[in-house]
CSV table of C-alpha atoms in Angstrom, one decimal:
chain,number,residue,atom,x,y,z
A,1,MET,CA,107.9,90.7,134.0
A,2,GLU,CA,105.6,93.3,134.8
A,3,GLU,CA,101.8,92.3,134.1
A,4,TRP,CA,99.7,93.7,131.3
A,5,LYS,CA,95.8,94.3,131.8
A,6,THR,CA,93.5,94.4,128.9
A,7,TYR,CA,90.4,96.3,129.3
A,8,LYS,CA,87.7,97.7,127.3
A,9,ILE,CA,88.3,101.3,125.6
A,10,GLY,CA,84.8,102.4,127.7
A,11,GLU,CA,86.0,101.0,130.8
A,12,ILE,CA,89.1,103.7,130.9
A,13,CYS,CA,87.6,106.6,129.4
A,14,GLU,CA,84.4,108.5,128.5
A,15,SER,CA,82.7,110.4,125.7
A,16,VAL,CA,81.9,113.7,127.2
A,17,SER,CA,79.4,116.1,126.0
A,18,ASP,CA,79.1,119.2,127.7
A,19,THR,CA,77.5,122.1,126.4
A,20,TYR,CA,79.3,125.3,126.0
A,21,ARG,CA,77.6,127.8,128.1
A,22,GLY,CA,79.9,130.8,128.0
A,23,LYS,CA,79.4,134.2,127.3
A,24,ALA,CA,82.6,135.4,125.6
A,25,LEU,CA,81.9,137.9,122.8
A,26,ASP,CA,84.1,135.5,120.0
A,27,VAL,CA,84.6,131.9,120.2
A,28,VAL,CA,86.7,129.1,118.0
A,29,LEU,CA,84.7,126.5,116.2
A,30,VAL,CA,86.2,123.4,115.9
A,31,ASN,CA,84.8,121.3,112.7
A,32,THR,CA,85.9,118.0,111.9
A,33,SER,CA,87.8,119.6,109.1
A,34,ASP,CA,89.6,121.6,111.7
A,35,VAL,CA,91.0,118.7,113.0
A,36,TYR,CA,94.1,116.1,111.3
A,37,ASP,CA,96.2,113.9,112.2
A,38,GLY,CA,96.6,114.7,115.6
A,39,VAL,CA,96.4,118.5,115.6
A,40,CYS,CA,93.9,121.1,116.1
A,41,LEU,CA,94.2,123.4,112.8
A,42,ASN,CA,91.7,126.1,113.9
A,43,HIS,CA,92.6,128.8,116.2
A,44,THR,CA,90.4,131.5,114.7
A,45,PHE,CA,87.7,133.6,116.7
A,46,VAL,CA,84.5,134.3,115.1
A,47,PRO,CA,81.6,136.5,116.8
A,48,ASN,CA,79.7,134.4,119.2
A,49,LYS,CA,76.5,134.7,117.5
A,50,ASN,CA,74.1,132.9,115.1
A,51,LEU,CA,76.2,129.9,115.4
A,52,LYS,CA,75.2,126.4,113.8
A,53,GLY,CA,73.8,124.1,115.9
A,54,GLN,CA,76.3,121.4,115.6
A,55,PHE,CA,78.8,123.5,117.4
A,56,LYS,CA,78.0,122.7,121.2
A,57,LYS,CA,80.6,120.7,122.9
A,58,THR,CA,83.1,122.3,125.2
A,59,PHE,CA,86.6,120.6,125.5
A,60,LYS,CA,89.6,120.6,128.1
A,61,ARG,CA,93.3,120.1,127.8
A,62,ASN,CA,94.5,116.5,127.1
A,63,ASP,CA,91.0,115.5,125.9
A,64,ILE,CA,91.0,113.7,122.5
A,65,LEU,CA,88.8,115.0,119.6
A,66,TYR,CA,88.0,111.9,117.2
A,67,SER,CA,85.7,112.4,114.5
A,68,GLU,CA,82.8,110.2,114.2
A,69,ILE,CA,82.6,110.2,110.3
A,70,ARG,CA,85.2,108.1,108.2
A,71,PRO,CA,87.7,107.1,110.7
A,72,ALA,CA,90.2,106.8,107.7
A,73,ASN,CA,90.5,110.7,107.1
A,74,ARG,CA,92.3,110.8,110.5
A,75,ARG,CA,90.3,113.4,111.8
A,76,PHE,CA,91.4,113.4,115.1
A,77,ALA,CA,93.6,115.6,117.8
A,78,PHE,CA,95.3,115.6,121.0
A,79,ILE,CA,94.6,118.8,122.7
A,80,ASP,CA,97.5,119.9,124.5
A,81,PHE,CA,96.4,123.4,125.0
A,82,GLU,CA,93.9,125.5,127.0
A,83,PRO,CA,90.7,125.8,125.1
A,84,GLU,CA,89.1,128.6,126.6
A,85,ASN,CA,85.8,129.6,124.7
A,86,TYR,CA,86.5,126.7,122.1
A,87,ILE,CA,83.4,124.9,120.8
A,88,ALA,CA,83.4,121.5,118.8
A,89,SER,CA,81.1,119.9,116.6
A,90,THR,CA,78.6,117.4,117.7
A,91,LYS,CA,80.3,115.3,115.0
A,92,LEU,CA,83.6,114.9,117.3
A,93,MET,CA,83.9,112.8,119.9
A,94,VAL,CA,85.4,114.6,123.2
A,95,ILE,CA,87.1,111.4,124.5
A,96,ARG,CA,88.2,112.1,128.2
A,97,CYS,CA,90.6,109.6,130.0
A,98,SER,CA,90.3,107.9,133.5
A,99,GLU,CA,93.1,107.5,136.2
A,100,LEU,CA,94.2,104.5,134.7
A,101,VAL,CA,95.3,105.6,131.4
A,102,ARG,CA,97.6,108.5,130.3
A,103,PRO,CA,95.7,110.8,127.7
A,104,ARG,CA,98.9,110.1,125.4
A,105,TYR,CA,99.3,106.6,125.4
A,106,LEU,CA,95.5,106.2,124.7
A,107,TYR,CA,96.1,109.0,121.8
A,108,HIS,CA,98.5,107.1,120.5
A,109,TYR,CA,96.6,103.8,120.4
A,110,LEU,CA,93.7,105.0,118.9
A,111,LYS,CA,95.8,106.7,115.9
A,112,ARG,CA,97.3,103.4,115.1
A,113,GLN,CA,96.6,102.5,111.2
A,114,GLU,CA,95.5,99.4,112.1
A,115,MET,CA,92.7,100.6,114.6
A,116,LEU,CA,91.7,103.1,111.8
A,117,ASP,CA,91.2,100.2,109.6
A,118,GLU,CA,88.8,98.5,111.7
A,119,LEU,CA,87.0,101.7,112.4
A,120,GLN,CA,86.7,102.5,108.9
A,121,ALA,CA,85.1,98.8,108.1
A,122,LEU,CA,82.9,99.3,110.7
A,123,ALA,CA,81.7,102.8,110.3
A,124,GLU,CA,81.2,101.3,106.3
A,125,SER,CA,79.0,97.9,107.7
A,126,ARG,CA,76.7,100.6,108.7
A,127,SER,CA,73.7,102.1,106.8
A,128,GLY,CA,73.5,106.3,106.5
A,129,THR,CA,74.3,109.5,104.5
A,130,PHE,CA,78.2,108.9,105.4
A,131,PRO,CA,80.3,106.0,107.0
A,132,GLN,CA,80.0,106.9,110.9
A,133,ILE,CA,80.6,105.4,114.4
A,134,THR,CA,80.1,106.2,117.6
A,135,PHE,CA,81.3,105.9,120.8
A,136,SER,CA,79.6,103.3,122.1
A,137,GLU,CA,81.4,101.1,119.3
A,138,LEU,CA,84.7,102.4,120.1
A,139,ALA,CA,84.0,101.4,123.8
A,140,LEU,CA,83.7,97.9,122.9
A,141,PHE,CA,87.7,97.7,121.6
A,142,GLU,CA,90.0,96.2,123.2
A,143,ILE,CA,93.5,97.8,124.8
A,144,ASN,CA,96.6,96.5,126.8
A,145,LEU,CA,97.7,98.3,129.8
A,146,PRO,CA,100.7,98.5,131.5
A,147,ASN,CA,101.3,100.8,134.6
A,148,LEU,CA,101.3,104.3,134.4
A,149,ALA,CA,105.0,104.3,134.8
A,150,THR,CA,105.7,102.2,132.0
A,151,GLN,CA,102.8,104.5,130.0
A,152,ASP,CA,104.9,107.0,130.4
A,153,LYS,CA,108.1,105.6,129.0
A,154,ILE,CA,106.0,104.4,126.2
A,155,VAL,CA,104.4,108.3,125.0
A,156,ALA,CA,108.1,109.6,125.9
A,157,ALA,CA,109.4,107.2,123.0
A,158,ILE,CA,106.7,107.9,120.7
A,159,ASP,CA,106.7,111.4,121.5
A,160,CYS,CA,110.6,111.7,120.5
A,161,PHE,CA,109.1,110.9,116.9
A,162,ASP,CA,106.4,113.4,117.3
A,163,ASP,CA,108.4,116.4,118.7
A,164,LYS,CA,110.9,115.9,115.6
A,165,ILE,CA,107.9,115.7,113.0
A,166,ALA,CA,106.4,119.1,114.7
A,167,LEU,CA,109.8,121.0,114.6
A,168,ASN,CA,110.0,120.1,110.8
A,169,ASN,CA,107.0,120.9,110.0
A,170,ARG,CA,107.5,124.4,112.0
A,171,ILE,CA,110.8,125.0,110.2
A,172,ASN,CA,108.9,124.1,106.7
A,173,HIS,CA,106.3,126.8,107.5
A,174,ASN,CA,108.9,129.6,108.8
A,175,LEU,CA,110.9,128.6,105.0
A,176,GLU,CA,107.3,128.4,103.1
A,177,GLU,CA,106.5,132.4,104.8
A,178,GLN,CA,110.1,133.8,103.8
A,179,ALA,CA,109.5,131.9,100.1
A,180,GLN,CA,106.3,133.4,99.9
A,181,ALA,CA,107.4,137.1,100.7
A,182,LEU,CA,109.8,136.7,98.2
A,183,TYR,CA,107.4,136.2,95.8
A,184,LYS,CA,105.1,138.8,96.6
A,185,SER,CA,108.0,141.2,97.0
A,186,TRP,CA,109.2,140.2,93.2
A,187,PHE,CA,105.8,139.6,91.7
A,188,VAL,CA,103.1,141.5,93.6
A,189,ASP,CA,104.9,144.9,94.9
A,190,PHE,CA,107.5,145.0,92.3
A,191,GLU,CA,110.2,146.2,94.8
A,192,PRO,CA,113.3,145.2,92.7
A,193,PHE,CA,111.9,146.8,89.4
A,194,LYS,CA,110.3,149.7,90.9
A,195,ASP,CA,113.0,152.3,89.4
A,196,GLY,CA,112.3,151.0,85.9
A,197,ARG,CA,109.5,151.5,83.2
A,198,PHE,CA,106.0,150.3,83.9
A,199,VAL,CA,103.2,149.5,81.5
A,200,GLU,CA,99.2,149.1,81.5
A,201,SER,CA,97.9,145.6,81.5
A,202,GLU,CA,94.7,143.7,82.3
A,203,LEU,CA,96.4,142.9,85.6
A,204,GLY,CA,97.2,146.3,86.3
A,205,LEU,CA,100.4,148.5,85.7
A,206,ILE,CA,103.4,145.8,85.3
A,207,PRO,CA,107.0,145.9,84.8
A,208,GLU,CA,107.8,146.5,80.9
A,209,GLY,CA,108.8,143.2,78.8
A,210,TRP,CA,106.5,141.4,81.7
A,211,CYS,CA,103.2,140.0,80.2
A,212,VAL,CA,99.8,138.8,81.0
A,213,THR,CA,99.2,134.9,80.0
A,214,SER,CA,97.3,131.9,81.1
A,215,VAL,CA,98.3,129.4,83.3
A,216,GLU,CA,98.2,127.0,80.3
A,217,SER,CA,101.0,128.9,78.7
A,218,LEU,CA,103.4,128.7,81.5
A,219,SER,CA,103.2,124.6,81.1
A,220,SER,CA,104.1,121.7,78.8
A,221,ARG,CA,100.8,120.1,79.6
A,222,ILE,CA,97.7,120.7,81.7
A,223,ALA,CA,95.1,117.7,82.4
A,224,SER,CA,93.4,115.9,85.3
A,225,GLY,CA,94.1,112.7,86.5
A,226,GLY,CA,92.1,109.4,86.5
A,227,THR,CA,91.1,106.5,88.8
A,228,PRO,CA,91.3,103.1,87.8
A,229,LYS,CA,87.6,101.2,86.7
A,230,SER,CA,88.6,97.7,87.8
A,231,LEU,CA,87.5,97.0,91.1
A,232,ASP,CA,90.4,94.1,90.5
A,233,PRO,CA,92.4,94.1,94.0
A,234,SER,CA,95.5,93.7,92.0
A,235,PHE,CA,94.8,97.2,90.5
A,236,TYR,CA,95.7,98.3,93.5
A,237,ALA,CA,98.7,96.0,94.5
A,238,GLY,CA,101.2,97.6,92.4
A,239,GLU,CA,103.9,99.7,93.6
A,240,ILE,CA,102.9,102.8,91.4
A,241,LYS,CA,101.9,106.3,93.7
A,242,TRP,CA,98.6,107.3,93.3
A,243,PHE,CA,97.7,110.4,95.1
A,244,THR,CA,94.2,111.3,96.2
A,245,THR,CA,93.3,114.8,97.0
A,246,LYS,CA,93.3,114.7,100.9
A,247,GLU,CA,97.0,114.3,100.4
A,248,LEU,CA,97.2,117.4,99.2
A,249,LYS,CA,98.6,119.5,102.0
A,250,ASP,CA,100.5,122.6,100.1
A,251,CYS,CA,103.9,120.4,100.5
A,252,PHE,CA,105.8,117.6,98.5
A,253,LEU,CA,104.4,114.6,98.1
A,254,PHE,CA,106.8,111.5,98.6
A,255,ASP,CA,104.2,108.4,99.3
A,256,SER,CA,100.7,108.0,98.8
A,257,GLU,CA,98.1,105.9,100.6
A,258,LYS,CA,97.3,103.9,97.7
A,259,HIS,CA,99.4,102.3,95.0
A,260,ILE,CA,98.6,100.8,92.0
A,261,SER,CA,99.6,98.6,89.4
A,262,ASP,CA,101.5,99.1,85.8
A,263,ALA,CA,97.8,97.3,84.4
A,264,ALA,CA,95.7,99.7,86.4
A,265,VAL,CA,97.4,102.4,84.4
A,266,GLN,CA,97.4,100.9,81.1
A,267,ASN,CA,93.4,99.3,81.7
A,268,SER,CA,92.4,102.7,83.2
A,269,ALA,CA,92.0,106.6,82.8
A,270,ALA,CA,94.8,106.4,85.2
A,271,LYS,CA,97.6,108.3,83.6
A,272,PHE,CA,101.4,109.1,84.3
A,273,PHE,CA,102.5,112.8,85.3
A,274,PRO,CA,106.3,113.9,86.1
A,275,GLU,CA,108.7,114.5,88.8
A,276,GLY,CA,108.1,118.4,89.3
A,277,SER,CA,104.3,118.5,88.4
A,278,VAL,CA,102.1,120.8,90.9
A,279,LEU,CA,99.0,119.1,91.8
A,280,MET,CA,96.0,121.2,92.8
A,281,ALA,CA,92.8,120.1,93.9
A,282,ILE,CA,89.7,121.0,91.9
A,283,TYR,CA,87.0,119.3,93.5
A,284,ALA,CA,84.8,119.4,97.0
A,285,SER,CA,85.8,121.7,99.8
A,286,PRO,CA,87.7,122.2,102.0
A,287,THR,CA,90.4,120.2,99.8
A,288,VAL,CA,89.6,122.4,96.5
A,289,GLY,CA,92.6,124.6,96.0
A,290,ARG,CA,95.0,122.8,98.0
A,291,LEU,CA,98.5,122.0,96.0
A,292,GLY,CA,101.1,119.3,96.0
A,293,ILE,CA,104.5,118.9,93.8
A,294,LEU,CA,105.4,115.6,92.7
A,295,THR,CA,109.1,114.2,93.6
A,296,GLU,CA,108.7,111.4,91.2
A,297,SER,CA,106.4,110.4,88.5
A,298,SER,CA,103.1,109.7,90.0
A,299,THR,CA,99.1,109.2,89.1
A,300,PHE,CA,96.3,110.4,91.2
A,301,ASN,CA,92.6,110.9,91.2
A,302,GLN,CA,90.0,112.7,88.7
A,303,ALA,CA,89.8,115.4,91.4
A,304,ALA,CA,92.9,117.0,90.9
A,305,VAL,CA,94.8,118.9,87.9
A,306,ALA,CA,98.4,118.6,87.5
A,307,ILE,CA,100.6,121.5,85.9
A,308,ILE,CA,103.7,120.2,84.1
A,309,PRO,CA,105.9,123.5,84.2
A,310,GLU,CA,107.8,124.7,81.2
A,311,ASP,CA,111.0,124.1,81.4
A,312,ASN,CA,112.1,127.9,81.5
A,313,ILE,CA,109.4,128.4,84.2
A,314,GLY,CA,109.8,125.9,86.5
A,315,THR,CA,108.3,124.2,89.7
A,316,GLU,CA,108.9,127.1,92.1
A,317,TYR,CA,107.3,129.9,90.2
A,318,ILE,CA,104.1,127.8,89.0
A,319,TYR,CA,103.5,126.4,92.8
A,320,LEU,CA,104.0,129.8,94.2
A,321,THR,CA,102.0,131.5,92.0
A,322,LEU,CA,98.9,129.1,92.5
A,323,LEU,CA,99.0,129.3,96.1
A,324,SER,CA,99.3,133.3,95.9
A,325,GLU,CA,96.1,133.3,93.5
A,326,ARG,CA,94.3,130.4,95.4
A,327,ASP,CA,91.7,132.6,97.1
A,328,ASN,CA,90.8,133.9,93.4
A,329,LEU,CA,90.8,130.6,91.6
A,330,ASN,CA,88.5,129.3,94.5
A,331,ASN,CA,86.0,132.8,94.1
A,332,LEU,CA,85.4,130.9,90.3
A,333,ALA,CA,84.7,127.7,92.2
A,334,SER,CA,80.7,126.8,91.6
A,335,GLY,CA,78.3,124.0,92.8
A,336,ALA,CA,75.4,123.9,94.9
A,337,ALA,CA,76.7,121.2,97.6
A,338,GLN,CA,80.2,121.0,96.8
A,339,GLN,CA,82.6,123.9,95.6
A,340,ASN,CA,84.2,122.9,92.3
A,341,LEU,CA,86.8,124.4,90.2
A,342,ASN,CA,87.5,122.6,86.2
A,343,VAL,CA,90.6,122.4,84.0
A,344,GLY,CA,89.1,125.0,82.1
A,345,ILE,CA,89.1,127.5,85.0
A,346,VAL,CA,93.1,126.7,85.9
A,347,LYS,CA,94.3,126.5,82.1
A,348,ASN,CA,92.7,129.8,81.4
A,349,TYR,CA,92.9,131.7,84.6
A,350,ARG,CA,95.3,135.1,84.0
A,351,VAL,CA,98.7,135.7,85.4
A,352,LEU,CA,101.6,137.2,85.2
A,353,ARG,CA,104.7,136.1,83.1
A,354,PRO,CA,107.9,138.0,83.8
A,355,THR,CA,111.0,138.0,81.4
A,356,ASP,CA,113.1,134.6,81.0
A,357,ASP,CA,116.1,136.2,82.8
A,358,ILE,CA,113.8,137.2,85.8
A,359,ILE,CA,112.5,134.0,86.3
A,360,LYS,CA,115.7,132.6,86.2
A,361,SER,CA,116.9,134.8,88.8
A,362,PHE,CA,114.0,134.0,90.9
A,363,LYS,CA,114.5,130.4,90.2
A,364,VAL,CA,118.2,130.5,92.0
A,365,LYS,CA,116.9,132.3,94.9
A,366,MET,CA,114.4,130.0,95.5
A,367,ALA,CA,116.3,126.7,95.2
A,368,PRO,CA,117.6,126.5,98.6
A,369,PHE,CA,114.1,127.4,100.0
A,370,PHE,CA,112.5,124.2,98.3
A,371,SER,CA,115.5,122.1,98.9
A,372,ALA,CA,115.0,122.5,102.3
A,373,ILE,CA,111.4,121.9,102.2
A,374,ARG,CA,111.9,118.8,100.2
A,375,LYS,CA,114.5,117.5,102.5
A,376,ASN,CA,112.3,118.1,105.6
A,377,THR,CA,109.4,116.8,104.3
A,378,LYS,CA,111.2,113.6,103.1
A,379,GLU,CA,112.5,113.0,107.1
A,380,ILE,CA,108.9,113.7,108.1
A,381,ASN,CA,107.7,110.6,106.0
A,382,ASP,CA,110.5,108.8,107.0
A,383,LEU,CA,110.1,109.4,111.0
A,384,SER,CA,106.2,109.0,110.4
A,385,GLU,CA,106.6,105.7,109.0
A,386,LEU,CA,109.1,104.8,111.4
A,387,ARG,CA,107.0,105.6,114.5
A,388,ASP,CA,104.1,103.9,112.9
A,389,ILE,CA,105.9,100.9,112.6
A,390,LEU,CA,107.0,100.9,116.2
A,391,ILE,CA,103.6,101.6,118.1
A,392,PRO,CA,101.8,98.4,117.7
A,393,ARG,CA,105.0,97.0,119.5
A,394,LEU,CA,105.3,99.1,122.0
A,395,ILE,CA,101.7,99.1,122.9
A,396,SER,CA,101.3,95.4,122.7
A,397,ASP,CA,104.6,94.6,124.9
A,398,GLN,CA,106.3,93.4,122.3
A,399,LEU,CA,109.5,96.1,123.1
A,400,SER,CA,110.4,95.8,126.7
A,401,PHE,CA,111.3,99.1,128.9
């Protein structure tokens, strides 16, 4: 039987702090908010001038970017591309592997929920503005390593899940772009209705018979969520899903990181909202404006607002309208330290209301898109859960190859 060896993490990798010294006219700045759950989200080049002091670090293909702040927020990324003229924030560790370990193997080890929970507890035990860790602390954790050939097999098994998840995400992105394009064609450019009569409105010329109204008038109810007041652990030991704004990612919501009990709902500000409700984050950038759609009756915190669509309006039109208007809504956000919206702003925001017949036709057009996105998102959630169950077993010699 193959012998696995135990190392300190600091013995098999290093934290690299190479300063960017390039002279490129444009660069990509990667902050902690630009990495999430294994992926670098930002690839937008900006002028290389007057950069904030925090952007200093260079990194390479096969490096791991790992946030020092709040490890539980899953702000990490595996760099699977050539990051030429990319600059990382000093709040991101740039972890580079030695020849003892495959970079993807270490990446899968570091992203385990057990690891994140331990690092979060360590971060919260330190005094400071934010719960934070350092590489010197991460370096003391132990890791079990098989030989490189076995590491490759384990990585291949785990990456099968990640590849399918990535494929579903790409399909969803394409479906979302098509849905948004159709929405724009109908309700921004009015292409199917150009041969009809138009009338003046506060939003400009619109088809006759349509009107401008508030988001509230499109809904049967709009309200913010609530947080259980009691710190009783039993309040968080139930089966009722309780979402936070960091879980809003412009998609269907299937499972939450936290679940609360019925007692928590009955004895606190928490409240139920039905399937089909559209959630919108209203507090604190970068989450403000993010959306989600409930797939079953659930609860959420006060940093989001729920719009329950009127029956003859439907989830699809509400969701795509808010998505289309997100930038304009975010421009109404206020706050010195953090940009915030409030329930009143969302309720009173002026939007277009087509005739009921047009909305009905649009719902029929959107049904296949939203059905496919929901199915793919459910599969992503199921695959992620199964992968996360297998990872600890694979990397602790509980399953053999």
